[in-house]
Amino acid sequence: MARDRLPAGFAIALTALHSLSLLACVVAIIASAISAAQTPKEAVTTIGAFVAGFWTTGVDIAEIVGLADRQRNRRRCPAKWLWLLELVTAIFCFALPAASTLGYEEVRYQRCRYVKYEDREAMDCGRDSGPMPAASLASMAGIYLAATIHTVLFFMTVIQLCVIKKRARSPGGVETVAQTEK
């Protein structure tokens, strides 16, 4: 069943937010690749951003194509499931990069904890964690921006669902001014 037609302003806002998220994900994917090329030993820290970027790119492209289709030939995710898709996307974008970075740093810390002083350089234990390289930081920033946008989209979708349910409960499907004055 086709989704109810949304007001043009709301559809434009959804398209703009998905486009901004797509742009942030493309930047994050490119920055992840650059970071992995610059520091191969720490490439595992950007795996989460890379995976989350590809997931979010797929979600955003599908929604942009569905919203931009004037003839409504392209199927979109039903409104009753779209909130869950936006929530899962936001959680992926927040959790995967953080888990891969923190997991790698913890493994490196535990590995270096019991290494002899002579072997510290061979095990890459001599360096401090210090600040993140610029490409890695750009990767994380892009994915976290996309996660924030998808959190906003989640709330917009929930509000949209509430409005659709309220309209469905009113007589005739749409409440008129005369009906609200009674």
PDB file of N, CA and C in Angstrom, residues 3 11 14-27 29 52-69 74-77 82 85-86 89 93 146 149-150 153:
ATOM      1  N   ARG A   3       2.257   4.933   0.678  1.00  0.00           N
ATOM      2  CA  ARG A   3       2.266   5.817   1.832  1.00  0.00           C
ATOM      3  C   ARG A   3       1.474   7.074   1.514  1.00  0.00           C
ATOM      4  N   ALA A  11       8.562  16.892   2.883  1.00  0.00           N
ATOM      5  CA  ALA A  11       9.353  16.055   1.974  1.00  0.00           C
ATOM      6  C   ALA A  11      10.670  16.732   1.608  1.00  0.00           C
ATOM      7  N   LEU A  14      12.965  16.352   4.591  1.00  0.00           N
ATOM      8  CA  LEU A  14      13.502  14.982   4.646  1.00  0.00           C
ATOM      9  C   LEU A  14      14.595  14.781   3.606  1.00  0.00           C
ATOM     10  N   THR A  15      14.348  15.266   2.383  1.00  0.00           N
ATOM     11  CA  THR A  15      15.333  15.116   1.311  1.00  0.00           C
ATOM     12  C   THR A  15      16.615  15.869   1.642  1.00  0.00           C
ATOM     13  N   ALA A  16      16.489  17.072   2.177  1.00  0.00           N
ATOM     14  CA  ALA A  16      17.668  17.862   2.533  1.00  0.00           C
ATOM     15  C   ALA A  16      18.468  17.185   3.643  1.00  0.00           C
ATOM     16  N   LEU A  17      17.790  16.654   4.653  1.00  0.00           N
ATOM     17  CA  LEU A  17      18.509  15.987   5.745  1.00  0.00           C
ATOM     18  C   LEU A  17      19.186  14.699   5.274  1.00  0.00           C
ATOM     19  N   HIS A  18      18.499  13.928   4.441  1.00  0.00           N
ATOM     20  CA  HIS A  18      19.115  12.711   3.910  1.00  0.00           C
ATOM     21  C   HIS A  18      20.302  13.050   2.996  1.00  0.00           C
ATOM     22  N   SER A  19      20.191  14.134   2.240  1.00  0.00           N
ATOM     23  CA  SER A  19      21.301  14.554   1.373  1.00  0.00           C
ATOM     24  C   SER A  19      22.507  14.990   2.196  1.00  0.00           C
ATOM     25  N   LEU A  20      22.258  15.726   3.262  1.00  0.00           N
ATOM     26  CA  LEU A  20      23.342  16.152   4.146  1.00  0.00           C
ATOM     27  C   LEU A  20      24.003  14.947   4.816  1.00  0.00           C
ATOM     28  N   SER A  21      23.198  13.993   5.231  1.00  0.00           N
ATOM     29  CA  SER A  21      23.737  12.769   5.823  1.00  0.00           C
ATOM     30  C   SER A  21      24.556  11.976   4.809  1.00  0.00           C
ATOM     31  N   LEU A  22      24.070  11.915   3.578  1.00  0.00           N
ATOM     32  CA  LEU A  22      24.805  11.223   2.514  1.00  0.00           C
ATOM     33  C   LEU A  22      26.154  11.885   2.262  1.00  0.00           C
ATOM     34  N   LEU A  23      26.170  13.200   2.225  1.00  0.00           N
ATOM     35  CA  LEU A  23      27.415  13.932   2.033  1.00  0.00           C
ATOM     36  C   LEU A  23      28.393  13.662   3.183  1.00  0.00           C
ATOM     37  N   ALA A  24      27.889  13.672   4.409  1.00  0.00           N
ATOM     38  CA  ALA A  24      28.743  13.390   5.568  1.00  0.00           C
ATOM     39  C   ALA A  24      29.303  11.972   5.508  1.00  0.00           C
ATOM     40  N   CYS A  25      28.500  11.024   5.046  1.00  0.00           N
ATOM     41  CA  CYS A  25      28.968   9.638   4.950  1.00  0.00           C
ATOM     42  C   CYS A  25      30.018   9.466   3.863  1.00  0.00           C
ATOM     43  N   VAL A  26      29.850  10.137   2.740  1.00  0.00           N
ATOM     44  CA  VAL A  26      30.843  10.047   1.663  1.00  0.00           C
ATOM     45  C   VAL A  26      32.173  10.624   2.157  1.00  0.00           C
ATOM     46  N   VAL A  27      32.108  11.762   2.853  1.00  0.00           N
ATOM     47  CA  VAL A  27      33.329  12.349   3.430  1.00  0.00           C
ATOM     48  C   VAL A  27      33.955  11.387   4.435  1.00  0.00           C
ATOM     49  N   ILE A  29      33.705   8.078   4.557  1.00  0.00           N
ATOM     50  CA  ILE A  29      34.275   6.913   3.875  1.00  0.00           C
ATOM     51  C   ILE A  29      35.620   7.266   3.248  1.00  0.00           C
ATOM     52  N   ALA A  52      29.710   1.734   9.010  1.00  0.00           N
ATOM     53  CA  ALA A  52      28.551   2.581   9.284  1.00  0.00           C
ATOM     54  C   ALA A  52      28.299   3.546   8.130  1.00  0.00           C
ATOM     55  N   GLY A  53      29.371   4.023   7.498  1.00  0.00           N
ATOM     56  CA  GLY A  53      29.220   4.921   6.354  1.00  0.00           C
ATOM     57  C   GLY A  53      28.535   4.247   5.187  1.00  0.00           C
ATOM     58  N   PHE A  54      28.908   3.008   4.895  1.00  0.00           N
ATOM     59  CA  PHE A  54      28.269   2.296   3.784  1.00  0.00           C
ATOM     60  C   PHE A  54      26.810   1.968   4.097  1.00  0.00           C
ATOM     61  N   TRP A  55      26.521   1.570   5.323  1.00  0.00           N
ATOM     62  CA  TRP A  55      25.134   1.281   5.721  1.00  0.00           C
ATOM     63  C   TRP A  55      24.270   2.529   5.555  1.00  0.00           C
ATOM     64  N   THR A  56      24.765   3.648   6.081  1.00  0.00           N
ATOM     65  CA  THR A  56      23.998   4.889   6.049  1.00  0.00           C
ATOM     66  C   THR A  56      23.863   5.418   4.626  1.00  0.00           C
ATOM     67  N   THR A  57      24.882   5.227   3.805  1.00  0.00           N
ATOM     68  CA  THR A  57      24.797   5.644   2.402  1.00  0.00           C
ATOM     69  C   THR A  57      23.662   4.901   1.700  1.00  0.00           C
ATOM     70  N   GLY A  58      23.562   3.609   1.937  1.00  0.00           N
ATOM     71  CA  GLY A  58      22.472   2.830   1.336  1.00  0.00           C
ATOM     72  C   GLY A  58      21.103   3.300   1.786  1.00  0.00           C
ATOM     73  N   VAL A  59      20.951   3.559   3.066  1.00  0.00           N
ATOM     74  CA  VAL A  59      19.669   4.037   3.604  1.00  0.00           C
ATOM     75  C   VAL A  59      19.328   5.400   3.008  1.00  0.00           C
ATOM     76  N   ASP A  60      20.304   6.303   2.970  1.00  0.00           N
ATOM     77  CA  ASP A  60      20.051   7.654   2.475  1.00  0.00           C
ATOM     78  C   ASP A  60      19.723   7.671   0.991  1.00  0.00           C
ATOM     79  N   ILE A  61      20.460   6.911   0.184  1.00  0.00           N
ATOM     80  CA  ILE A  61      20.184   6.879  -1.251  1.00  0.00           C
ATOM     81  C   ILE A  61      18.786   6.325  -1.514  1.00  0.00           C
ATOM     82  N   ALA A  62      18.406   5.277  -0.811  1.00  0.00           N
ATOM     83  CA  ALA A  62      17.072   4.700  -0.996  1.00  0.00           C
ATOM     84  C   ALA A  62      15.976   5.704  -0.653  1.00  0.00           C
ATOM     85  N   GLU A  63      16.146   6.436   0.434  1.00  0.00           N
ATOM     86  CA  GLU A  63      15.132   7.420   0.820  1.00  0.00           C
ATOM     87  C   GLU A  63      15.100   8.623  -0.121  1.00  0.00           C
ATOM     88  N   ILE A  64      16.267   9.081  -0.564  1.00  0.00           N
ATOM     89  CA  ILE A  64      16.304  10.218  -1.492  1.00  0.00           C
ATOM     90  C   ILE A  64      15.636   9.845  -2.811  1.00  0.00           C
ATOM     91  N   VAL A  65      15.916   8.657  -3.327  1.00  0.00           N
ATOM     92  CA  VAL A  65      15.291   8.214  -4.578  1.00  0.00           C
ATOM     93  C   VAL A  65      13.780   8.091  -4.403  1.00  0.00           C
ATOM     94  N   GLY A  66      13.345   7.541  -3.268  1.00  0.00           N
ATOM     95  CA  GLY A  66      11.907   7.428  -3.015  1.00  0.00           C
ATOM     96  C   GLY A  66      11.220   8.769  -2.861  1.00  0.00           C
ATOM     97  N   LEU A  67      11.887   9.709  -2.213  1.00  0.00           N
ATOM     98  CA  LEU A  67      11.292  11.039  -2.025  1.00  0.00           C
ATOM     99  C   LEU A  67      11.288  11.862  -3.323  1.00  0.00           C
ATOM    100  N   ALA A  68      12.293  11.664  -4.160  1.00  0.00           N
ATOM    101  CA  ALA A  68      12.409  12.460  -5.381  1.00  0.00           C
ATOM    102  C   ALA A  68      11.540  11.950  -6.524  1.00  0.00           C
ATOM    103  N   ASP A  69      10.991  10.759  -6.392  1.00  0.00           N
ATOM    104  CA  ASP A  69      10.182  10.171  -7.457  1.00  0.00           C
ATOM    105  C   ASP A  69       8.809  10.847  -7.508  1.00  0.00           C
ATOM    106  N   ARG A  74       8.606   4.357  -7.183  1.00  0.00           N
ATOM    107  CA  ARG A  74       9.591   3.718  -6.309  1.00  0.00           C
ATOM    108  C   ARG A  74       8.976   3.489  -4.941  1.00  0.00           C
ATOM    109  N   ARG A  75       9.131   2.292  -4.461  1.00  0.00           N
ATOM    110  CA  ARG A  75       8.595   1.980  -3.133  1.00  0.00           C
ATOM    111  C   ARG A  75       9.553   2.485  -2.069  1.00  0.00           C
ATOM    112  N   ARG A  76       9.006   3.002  -1.013  1.00  0.00           N
ATOM    113  CA  ARG A  76       9.791   3.444   0.139  1.00  0.00           C
ATOM    114  C   ARG A  76       9.463   2.538   1.308  1.00  0.00           C
ATOM    115  N   CYS A  77      10.281   2.639   2.307  1.00  0.00           N
ATOM    116  CA  CYS A  77      10.017   1.902   3.538  1.00  0.00           C
ATOM    117  C   CYS A  77       8.697   2.405   4.116  1.00  0.00           C
ATOM    118  N   LEU A  82       9.731   2.879   9.171  1.00  0.00           N
ATOM    119  CA  LEU A  82      10.781   3.854   8.916  1.00  0.00           C
ATOM    120  C   LEU A  82      11.427   4.363  10.204  1.00  0.00           C
ATOM    121  N   LEU A  85      14.073   1.908  11.163  1.00  0.00           N
ATOM    122  CA  LEU A  85      15.241   2.014  10.283  1.00  0.00           C
ATOM    123  C   LEU A  85      16.099   3.216  10.661  1.00  0.00           C
ATOM    124  N   GLU A  86      15.477   4.354  10.937  1.00  0.00           N
ATOM    125  CA  GLU A  86      16.226   5.551  11.333  1.00  0.00           C
ATOM    126  C   GLU A  86      16.912   5.345  12.684  1.00  0.00           C
ATOM    127  N   THR A  89      19.878   2.974  12.194  1.00  0.00           N
ATOM    128  CA  THR A  89      20.945   3.684  11.498  1.00  0.00           C
ATOM    129  C   THR A  89      21.683   4.625  12.454  1.00  0.00           C
ATOM    130  N   CYS A  93      25.598   4.276  13.541  1.00  0.00           N
ATOM    131  CA  CYS A  93      26.544   5.368  13.313  1.00  0.00           C
ATOM    132  C   CYS A  93      27.211   5.840  14.600  1.00  0.00           C
ATOM    133  N   ALA A 146      26.299  12.257  10.659  1.00  0.00           N
ATOM    134  CA  ALA A 146      25.234  11.442  10.059  1.00  0.00           C
ATOM    135  C   ALA A 146      24.365  10.811  11.147  1.00  0.00           C
ATOM    136  N   ILE A 149      22.033  13.461  12.453  1.00  0.00           N
ATOM    137  CA  ILE A 149      20.972  13.725  11.476  1.00  0.00           C
ATOM    138  C   ILE A 149      19.931  12.617  11.502  1.00  0.00           C
ATOM    139  N   HIS A 150      20.375  11.373  11.607  1.00  0.00           N
ATOM    140  CA  HIS A 150      19.414  10.264  11.644  1.00  0.00           C
ATOM    141  C   HIS A 150      18.644  10.221  12.958  1.00  0.00           C
ATOM    142  N   LEU A 153      15.987  12.667  12.178  1.00  0.00           N
ATOM    143  CA  LEU A 153      15.039  12.013  11.273  1.00  0.00           C
ATOM    144  C   LEU A 153      14.160  11.008  12.004  1.00  0.00           C
TER     145      LEU A 153
END
